[in-house]
CSV table of C-alpha atoms and ligand atoms in Angstrom, one decimal:
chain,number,residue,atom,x,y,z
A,1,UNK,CA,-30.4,10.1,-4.2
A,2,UNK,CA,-26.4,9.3,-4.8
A,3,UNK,CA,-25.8,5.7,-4.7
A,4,UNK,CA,-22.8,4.7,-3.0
A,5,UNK,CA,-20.2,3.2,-5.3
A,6,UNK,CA,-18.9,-0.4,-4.6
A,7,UNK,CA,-14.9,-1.1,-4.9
A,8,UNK,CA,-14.3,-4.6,-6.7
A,9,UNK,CA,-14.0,-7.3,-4.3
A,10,UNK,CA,-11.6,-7.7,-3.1
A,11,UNK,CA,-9.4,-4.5,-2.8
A,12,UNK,CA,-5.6,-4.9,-1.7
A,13,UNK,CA,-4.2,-1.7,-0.2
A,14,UNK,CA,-0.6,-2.0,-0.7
A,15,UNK,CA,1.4,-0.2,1.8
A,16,UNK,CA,-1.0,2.0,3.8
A,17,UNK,CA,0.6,5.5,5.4
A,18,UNK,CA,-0.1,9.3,5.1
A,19,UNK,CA,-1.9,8.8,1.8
A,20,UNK,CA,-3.3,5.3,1.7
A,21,UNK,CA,-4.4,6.2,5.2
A,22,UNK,CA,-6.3,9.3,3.9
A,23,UNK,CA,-7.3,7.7,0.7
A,24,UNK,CA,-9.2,5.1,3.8
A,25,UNK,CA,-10.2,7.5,5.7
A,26,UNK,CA,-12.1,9.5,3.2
A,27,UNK,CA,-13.8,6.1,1.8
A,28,UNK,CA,-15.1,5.3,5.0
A,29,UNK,CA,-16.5,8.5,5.8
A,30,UNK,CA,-18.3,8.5,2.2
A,31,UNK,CA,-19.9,5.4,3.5
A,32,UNK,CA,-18.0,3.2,1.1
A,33,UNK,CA,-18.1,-0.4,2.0
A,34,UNK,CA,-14.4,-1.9,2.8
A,35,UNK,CA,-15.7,-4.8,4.6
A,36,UNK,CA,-14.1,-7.0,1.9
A,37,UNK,CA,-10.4,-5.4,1.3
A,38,UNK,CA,-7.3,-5.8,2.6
A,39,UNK,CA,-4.5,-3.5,4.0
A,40,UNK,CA,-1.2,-4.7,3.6
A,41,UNK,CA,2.0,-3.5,5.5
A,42,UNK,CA,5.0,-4.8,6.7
A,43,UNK,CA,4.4,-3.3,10.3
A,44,UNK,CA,1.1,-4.1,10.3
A,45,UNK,CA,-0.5,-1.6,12.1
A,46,UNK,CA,-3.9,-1.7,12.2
A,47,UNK,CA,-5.8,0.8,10.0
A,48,UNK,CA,-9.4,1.4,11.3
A,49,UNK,CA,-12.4,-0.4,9.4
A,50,UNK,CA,-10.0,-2.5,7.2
A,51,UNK,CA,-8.4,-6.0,7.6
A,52,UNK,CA,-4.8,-5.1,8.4
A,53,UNK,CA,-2.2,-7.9,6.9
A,54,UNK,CA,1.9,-7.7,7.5
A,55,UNK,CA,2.2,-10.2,4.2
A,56,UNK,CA,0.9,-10.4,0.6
A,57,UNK,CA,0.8,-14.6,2.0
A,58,UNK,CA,-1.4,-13.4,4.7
A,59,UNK,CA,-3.9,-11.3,2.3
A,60,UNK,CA,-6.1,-14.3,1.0
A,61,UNK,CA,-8.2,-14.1,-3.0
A,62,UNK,CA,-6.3,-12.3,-5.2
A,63,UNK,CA,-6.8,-9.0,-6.0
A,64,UNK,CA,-9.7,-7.1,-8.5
A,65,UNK,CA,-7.8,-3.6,-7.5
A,66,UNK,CA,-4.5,-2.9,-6.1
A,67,UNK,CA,-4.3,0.8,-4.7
A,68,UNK,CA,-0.4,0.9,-4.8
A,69,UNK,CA,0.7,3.5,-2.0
A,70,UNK,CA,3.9,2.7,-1.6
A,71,UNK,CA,7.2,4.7,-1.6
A,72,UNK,CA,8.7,5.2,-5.4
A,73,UNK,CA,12.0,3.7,-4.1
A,74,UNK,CA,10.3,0.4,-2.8
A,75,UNK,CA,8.7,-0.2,-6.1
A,76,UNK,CA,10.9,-3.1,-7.1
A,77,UNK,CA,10.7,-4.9,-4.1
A,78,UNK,CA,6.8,-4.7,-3.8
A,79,UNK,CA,6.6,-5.5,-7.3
A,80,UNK,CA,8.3,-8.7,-6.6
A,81,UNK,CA,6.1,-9.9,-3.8
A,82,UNK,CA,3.5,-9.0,-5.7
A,83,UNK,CA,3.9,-11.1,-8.6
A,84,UNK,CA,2.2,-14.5,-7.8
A,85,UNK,CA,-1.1,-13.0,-6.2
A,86,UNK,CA,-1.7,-10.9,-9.5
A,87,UNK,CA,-4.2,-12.2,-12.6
A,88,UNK,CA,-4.9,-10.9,-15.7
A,89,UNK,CA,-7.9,-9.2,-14.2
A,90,UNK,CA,-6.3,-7.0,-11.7
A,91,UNK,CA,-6.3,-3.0,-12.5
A,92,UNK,CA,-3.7,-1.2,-10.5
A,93,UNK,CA,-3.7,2.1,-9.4
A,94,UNK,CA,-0.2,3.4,-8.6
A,95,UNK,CA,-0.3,6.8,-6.0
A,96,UNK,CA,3.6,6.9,-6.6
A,97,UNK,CA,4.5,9.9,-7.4
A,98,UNK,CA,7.0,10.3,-10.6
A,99,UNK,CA,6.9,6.5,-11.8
A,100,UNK,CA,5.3,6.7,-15.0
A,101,UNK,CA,2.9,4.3,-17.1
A,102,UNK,CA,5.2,2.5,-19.0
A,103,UNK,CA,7.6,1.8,-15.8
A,104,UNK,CA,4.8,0.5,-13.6
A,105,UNK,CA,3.6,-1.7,-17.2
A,106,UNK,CA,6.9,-3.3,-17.7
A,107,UNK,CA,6.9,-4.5,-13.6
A,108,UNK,CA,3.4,-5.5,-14.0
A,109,UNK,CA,3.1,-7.1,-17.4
A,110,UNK,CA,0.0,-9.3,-17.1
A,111,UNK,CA,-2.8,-7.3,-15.3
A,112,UNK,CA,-5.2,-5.8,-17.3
A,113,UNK,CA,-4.9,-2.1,-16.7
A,114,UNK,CA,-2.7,0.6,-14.8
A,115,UNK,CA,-3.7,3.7,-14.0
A,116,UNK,CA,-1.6,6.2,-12.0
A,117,UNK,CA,-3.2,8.5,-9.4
A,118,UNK,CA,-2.2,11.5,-8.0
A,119,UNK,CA,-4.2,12.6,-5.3
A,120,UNK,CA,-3.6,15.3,-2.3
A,121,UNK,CA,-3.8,14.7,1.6
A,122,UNK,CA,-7.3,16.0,1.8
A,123,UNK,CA,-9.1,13.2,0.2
A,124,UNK,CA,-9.1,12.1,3.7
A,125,UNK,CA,-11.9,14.7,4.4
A,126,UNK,CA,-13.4,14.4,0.8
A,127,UNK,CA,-11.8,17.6,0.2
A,128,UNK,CA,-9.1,16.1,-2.3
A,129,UNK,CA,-8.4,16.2,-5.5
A,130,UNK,CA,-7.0,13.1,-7.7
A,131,UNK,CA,-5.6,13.5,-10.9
A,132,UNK,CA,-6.2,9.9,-13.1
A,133,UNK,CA,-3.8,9.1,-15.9
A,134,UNK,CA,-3.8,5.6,-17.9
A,135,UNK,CA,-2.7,4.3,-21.6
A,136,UNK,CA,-4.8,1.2,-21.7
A,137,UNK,CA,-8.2,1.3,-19.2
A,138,UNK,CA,-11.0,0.6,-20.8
A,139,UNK,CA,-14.1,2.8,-20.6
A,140,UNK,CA,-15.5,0.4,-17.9
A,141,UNK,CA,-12.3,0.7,-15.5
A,142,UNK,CA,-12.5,4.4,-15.7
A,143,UNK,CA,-15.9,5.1,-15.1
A,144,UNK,CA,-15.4,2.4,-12.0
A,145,UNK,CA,-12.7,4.8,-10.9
A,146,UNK,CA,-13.8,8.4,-11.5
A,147,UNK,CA,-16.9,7.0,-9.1
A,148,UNK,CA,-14.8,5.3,-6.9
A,149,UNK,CA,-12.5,8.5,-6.7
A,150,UNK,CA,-15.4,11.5,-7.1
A,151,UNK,CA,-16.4,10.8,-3.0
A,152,UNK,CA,-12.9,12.4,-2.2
A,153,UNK,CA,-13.0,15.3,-4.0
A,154,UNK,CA,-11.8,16.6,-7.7
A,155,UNK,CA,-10.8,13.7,-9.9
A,156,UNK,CA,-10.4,14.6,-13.4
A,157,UNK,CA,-8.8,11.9,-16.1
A,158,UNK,CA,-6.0,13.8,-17.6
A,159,UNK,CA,-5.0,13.1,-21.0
A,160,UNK,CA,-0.8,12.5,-20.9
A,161,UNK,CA,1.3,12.5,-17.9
A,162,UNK,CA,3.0,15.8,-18.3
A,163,UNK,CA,-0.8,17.1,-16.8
A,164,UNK,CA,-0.9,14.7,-14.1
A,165,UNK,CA,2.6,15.8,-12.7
A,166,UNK,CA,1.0,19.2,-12.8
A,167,UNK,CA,-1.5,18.0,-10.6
A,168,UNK,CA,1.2,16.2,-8.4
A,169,UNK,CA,2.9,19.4,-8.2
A,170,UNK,CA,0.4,21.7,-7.5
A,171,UNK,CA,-2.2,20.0,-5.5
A,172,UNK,CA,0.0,16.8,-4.2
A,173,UNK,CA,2.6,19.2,-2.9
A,174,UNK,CA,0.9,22.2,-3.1
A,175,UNK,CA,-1.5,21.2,0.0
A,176,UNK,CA,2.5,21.5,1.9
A,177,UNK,CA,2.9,24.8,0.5
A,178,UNK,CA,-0.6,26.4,1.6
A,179,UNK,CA,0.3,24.7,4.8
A,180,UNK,CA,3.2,27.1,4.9
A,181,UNK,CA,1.3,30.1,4.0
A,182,UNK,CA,-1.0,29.6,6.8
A,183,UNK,CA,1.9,29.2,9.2
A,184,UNK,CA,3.5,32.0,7.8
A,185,UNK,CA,-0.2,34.1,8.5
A,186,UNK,CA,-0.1,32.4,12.1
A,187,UNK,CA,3.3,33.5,12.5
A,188,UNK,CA,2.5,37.2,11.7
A,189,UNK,CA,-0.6,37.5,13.7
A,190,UNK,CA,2.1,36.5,16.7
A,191,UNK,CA,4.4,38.9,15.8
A,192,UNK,CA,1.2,41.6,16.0
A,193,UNK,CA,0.1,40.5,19.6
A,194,UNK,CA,-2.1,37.7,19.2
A,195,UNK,CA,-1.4,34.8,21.4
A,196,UNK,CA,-0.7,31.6,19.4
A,197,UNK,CA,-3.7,29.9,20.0
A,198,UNK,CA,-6.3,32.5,18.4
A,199,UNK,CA,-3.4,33.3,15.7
A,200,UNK,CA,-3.8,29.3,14.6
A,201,UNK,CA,-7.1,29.9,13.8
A,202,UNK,CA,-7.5,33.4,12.2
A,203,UNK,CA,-4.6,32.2,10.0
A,204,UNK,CA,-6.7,29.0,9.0
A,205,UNK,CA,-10.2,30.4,8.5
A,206,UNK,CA,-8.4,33.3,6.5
A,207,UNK,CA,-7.1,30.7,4.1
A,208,UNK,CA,-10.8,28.4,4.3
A,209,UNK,CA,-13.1,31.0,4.4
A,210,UNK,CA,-11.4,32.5,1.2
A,211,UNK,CA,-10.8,29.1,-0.5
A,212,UNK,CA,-15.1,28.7,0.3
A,213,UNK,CA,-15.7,32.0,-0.8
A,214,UNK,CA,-14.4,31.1,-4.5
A,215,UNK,CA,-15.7,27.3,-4.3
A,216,UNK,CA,-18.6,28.6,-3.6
A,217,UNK,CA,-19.9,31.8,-5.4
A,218,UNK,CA,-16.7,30.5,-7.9
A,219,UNK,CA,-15.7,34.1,-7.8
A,220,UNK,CA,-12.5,34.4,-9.3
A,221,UNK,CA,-9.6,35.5,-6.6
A,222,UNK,CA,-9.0,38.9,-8.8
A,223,UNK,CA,-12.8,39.6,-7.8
A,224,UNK,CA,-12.1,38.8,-4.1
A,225,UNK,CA,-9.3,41.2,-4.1
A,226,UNK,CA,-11.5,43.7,-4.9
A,227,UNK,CA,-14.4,43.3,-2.6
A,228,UNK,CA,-11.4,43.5,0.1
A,229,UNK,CA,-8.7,46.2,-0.9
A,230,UNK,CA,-10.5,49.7,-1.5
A,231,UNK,CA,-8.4,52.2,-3.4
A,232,UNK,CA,-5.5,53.4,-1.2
A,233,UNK,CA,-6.8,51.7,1.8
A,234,UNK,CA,-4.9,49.3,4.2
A,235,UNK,CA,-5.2,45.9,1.9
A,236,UNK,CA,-3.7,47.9,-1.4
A,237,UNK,CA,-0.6,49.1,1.1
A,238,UNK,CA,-0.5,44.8,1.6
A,239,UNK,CA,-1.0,44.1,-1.8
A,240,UNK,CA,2.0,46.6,-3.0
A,241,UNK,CA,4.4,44.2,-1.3
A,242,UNK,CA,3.3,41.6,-1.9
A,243,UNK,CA,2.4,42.2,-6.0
A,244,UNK,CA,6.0,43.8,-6.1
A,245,UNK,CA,7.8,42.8,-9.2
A,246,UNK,CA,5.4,39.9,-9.1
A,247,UNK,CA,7.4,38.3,-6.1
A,248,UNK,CA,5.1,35.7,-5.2
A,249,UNK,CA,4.1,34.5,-8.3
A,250,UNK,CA,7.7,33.6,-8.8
A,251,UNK,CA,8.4,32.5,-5.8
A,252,UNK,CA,5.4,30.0,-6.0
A,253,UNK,CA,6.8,29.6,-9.9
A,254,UNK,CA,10.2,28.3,-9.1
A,255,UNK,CA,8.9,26.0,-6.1
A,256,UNK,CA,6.6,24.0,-8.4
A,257,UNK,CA,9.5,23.8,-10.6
A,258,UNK,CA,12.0,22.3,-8.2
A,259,UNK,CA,8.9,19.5,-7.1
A,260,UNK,CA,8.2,18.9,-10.8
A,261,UNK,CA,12.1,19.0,-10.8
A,262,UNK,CA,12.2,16.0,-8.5
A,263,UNK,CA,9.1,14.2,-10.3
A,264,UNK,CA,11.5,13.7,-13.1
A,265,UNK,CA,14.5,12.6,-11.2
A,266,UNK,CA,12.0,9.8,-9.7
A,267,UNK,CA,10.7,8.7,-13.3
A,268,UNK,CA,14.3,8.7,-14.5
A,269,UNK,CA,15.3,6.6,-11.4
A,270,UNK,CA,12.3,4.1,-12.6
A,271,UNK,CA,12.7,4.1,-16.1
A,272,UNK,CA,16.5,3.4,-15.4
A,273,UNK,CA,15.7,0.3,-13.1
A,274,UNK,CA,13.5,-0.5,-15.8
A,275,UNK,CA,16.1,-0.8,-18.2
A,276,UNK,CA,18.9,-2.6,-16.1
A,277,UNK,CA,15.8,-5.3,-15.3
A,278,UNK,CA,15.0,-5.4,-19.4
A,279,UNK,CA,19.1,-5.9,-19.7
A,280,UNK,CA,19.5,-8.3,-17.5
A,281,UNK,CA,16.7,-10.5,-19.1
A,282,UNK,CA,18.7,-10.3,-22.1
B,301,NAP,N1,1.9,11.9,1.0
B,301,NAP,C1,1.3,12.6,0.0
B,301,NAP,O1,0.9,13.7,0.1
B,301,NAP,C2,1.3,12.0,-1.4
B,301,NAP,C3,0.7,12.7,-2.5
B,301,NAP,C4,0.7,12.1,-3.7
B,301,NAP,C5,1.3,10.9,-3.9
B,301,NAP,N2,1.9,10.2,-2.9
B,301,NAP,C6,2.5,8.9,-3.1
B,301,NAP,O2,1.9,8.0,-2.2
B,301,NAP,C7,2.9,7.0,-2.0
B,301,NAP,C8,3.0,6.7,-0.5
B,301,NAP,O3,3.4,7.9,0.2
B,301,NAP,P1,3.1,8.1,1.7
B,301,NAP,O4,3.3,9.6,2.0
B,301,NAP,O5,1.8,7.5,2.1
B,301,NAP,O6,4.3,7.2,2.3
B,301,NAP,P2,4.3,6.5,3.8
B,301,NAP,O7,3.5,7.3,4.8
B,301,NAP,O8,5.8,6.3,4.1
B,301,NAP,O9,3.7,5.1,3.6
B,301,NAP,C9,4.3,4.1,2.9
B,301,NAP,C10,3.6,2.8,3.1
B,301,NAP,O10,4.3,1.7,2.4
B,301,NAP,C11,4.3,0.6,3.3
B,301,NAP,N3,5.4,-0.4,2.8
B,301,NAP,C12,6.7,-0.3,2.8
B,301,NAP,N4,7.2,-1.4,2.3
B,301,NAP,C13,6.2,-2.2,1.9
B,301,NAP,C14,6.1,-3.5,1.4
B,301,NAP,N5,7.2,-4.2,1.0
B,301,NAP,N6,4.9,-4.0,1.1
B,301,NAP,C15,3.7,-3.3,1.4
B,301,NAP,N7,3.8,-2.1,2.0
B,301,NAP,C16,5.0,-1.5,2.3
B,301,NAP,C17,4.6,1.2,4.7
B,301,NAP,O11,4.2,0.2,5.6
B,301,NAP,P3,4.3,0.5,7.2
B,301,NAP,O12,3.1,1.4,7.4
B,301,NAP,O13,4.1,-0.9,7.8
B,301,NAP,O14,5.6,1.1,7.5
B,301,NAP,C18,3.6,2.4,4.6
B,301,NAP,O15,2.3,2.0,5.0
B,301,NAP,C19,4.3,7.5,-2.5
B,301,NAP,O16,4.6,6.7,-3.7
B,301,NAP,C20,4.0,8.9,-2.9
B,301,NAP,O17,4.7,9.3,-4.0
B,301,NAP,C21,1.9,10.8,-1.6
C-alpha cells in the first residue's frame, strides 16, 4: 500500500493560476490533504479545496513551504510582501521559469532552502513531469519533495540548472508544442473529410495512444515506426516527407532554442534586478 505524503503545515500557495491551479488540482486528486494551506492571490478567486486569501496579512502562521507560482516579472514585488511572514524554516519552491538559484537566494536570504521547480501543465492529471533543482536542500527537504512531487508525474532532481531549463523547455513548453501537433493532425483529418468533432479526437488518441504505447511496453518510437510503416507502403510515402532533410527534427531543434532563448533573457532580467538591488544597498 502507497502511503499518502503529507505537505508541511502550513503550505502558502503564492499566486495560484494555470500552473499553481494544476499543481492543486493534481494534489487533490492524489488524495493529498490541503486542509491546512493557503492560496494566496490578489483577486482572490476561490481555488477548489483550498483556503483562498487576497493578502499575505490575510494568510495566518507562517509558512513551512512556499510553492512560488508567480509570474517572473512580479518577483520583486511578491518578494517584498513576502518578507515579514518568512522564518528561517521556510523552504521555497520557485515554479518561475528562468529565475535561477542564486537570484531567488539573494531576494530570500534567511529561509532555509530554495529549490526551483519546473513542472508541465499535466501535473494537474498526475501526468506531469517536474524537474527539481536546488544548491543548498538538505537530504530531508528533498526526499519531502521528490514525494510530495512523484503523485503528479516524473520528478527527477537534476544536478545544475542548465538540465532543468532543458526540462522547462522541453516538457514546460513542450506540452504547447504537442498541443500544436495534435491541432495540426485535427486540422488535416478536416481537410480529408472528417467533420471537426471526430477529427478532435482521432487527432488526440493518435498522439495518447502512441505516447501509451511507448510508456507502456517502453518501446522505443524507432520500433513504433516500424510496427506501423511496411516497406513502400502508405506510412513510408508519410514518413519521406516528413524525414526529408531531417525537417522536423530541426524545426522542433530551433523552437526549443528560441524558449531556452527566452529562459535566459528572464534569468538575465533577474540577475540584473539582482544587482541594481545589491547596488543600491551599497
Ligand atoms: N504555465 C505553465 O505551463 C508553466 C510551466 C512551468 C513554469 N511556469 C511558471 O509558473 C509561474 C506561474 O505561471 P502561470 O502560467 O500559472 O501564470 P498565471 O496563470 O498568470 O498565474 C499567476 C498567478 O500569480 C498571481 N499573482 C499576481 N501577483 C501576485 C501577488 N502580488 N501576490 C500573490 N499572487 C500574485 C495571480 O493572481 P490572480 O489569480 O489573483 O490574478 C495568479 O494566480 C510562472 O513563473 C511561470 O514561469 C508555468
Amino acid at each position: 500500500m502507497t502511503t499518502i505524503p503529507q505537505l508541511p503545515v502550513p503550505t502558502w500557495f503564492v499566486g495560484c493560476g494555470n500552473m499553481g491551479g494544476a499543481i492543486v488540482q493534481g494534489w487533490r486528486s492524489a488524495g493529498i490533504d490541503l486542509s491546512n494551506a493557503v492560496v494566496i492571490r490578489p483577486s482572490g478567486t476561490p481555488v477548489e479545496g483550498v483556503r483562498t486569501v487576497s493578502t499575505i496579512a490575510d494568510a495566518g502562521a507562517s509558512p513551512k513551504l512556499i510553492i512560488l507560482a508567480v509570474k517572473p516579472q512580479r518577483l520583486d514585488e511578491v518578494a517584498d510582501q513576502l518578507q515579514p511572514a518568512l522564518t528561517e524554516k521556510a523552504v521555497i519552491v520557485s515554479l518561475l521559469a528562468g529565475v535561477e538559484a542564486d537570484s531567488l537566494r539573494h531576494r530570500f536570504p534567511n529561509v532555509a532552502s530554495i529549490v526551483r521547480a519546473m513542472p508541465n501543465i499535466p501535473v494537474a492529471i498526475r501526468r506531469g513531469v517536474i524537474g527539481l533543482f536546488s544548491k543548498d536542500a538538505d537530504d530531508s527537504v528533498r526526499r519531502q519533495l521528490a514525494e510530495a512531487f512523484a503523485p503528479l508525474g516524473f520528478a527527477p532532481w537534476l544536478p545544475d540548472e542548465v538540465k532543468l531549463a532543458a526540462v522547462g523547455s522541453v516538457a514546460g513548453a513542450g506540452t504547447a508544442y504537442v498541443a500544436r501537433f495534435i491541432d495540426a493532425l485535427r486540422k488535416a483529418a478536416e481537410e480529408w473529410g472528417l467533420s471537426t468533432e471526430i477529427a478532435s479526437v482521432v487527432a488526440l488518441e493518435t498522439v495518447l495512444g502512441t505516447a501509451w504505447l511507448g510508456a507502456t511496453n517502453r518501446d522505443s518510437m524507432d520500433e513504433i515506426v516500424r510496427r506501423v510503416a511496411s516497406p513502400n507502403g502508405t506510412t513510408e510515402a508519410g514518413l519521406a516527407v516528413l524525414d526529408r532533410d531531417g525537417v522536423l527534427d530541426q524545426l522542433i531543434a530551433v523552437t526549443i532554442e528560441a524558449a531556452a532563448r527566452r529562459g535566459a533573457e528572464l534569468a538575465a532580467e533577474a540577475e540584473a534586478a539582482t544587482l541594481a538591488g545589491a547596488s543600491q544597498l551599497h
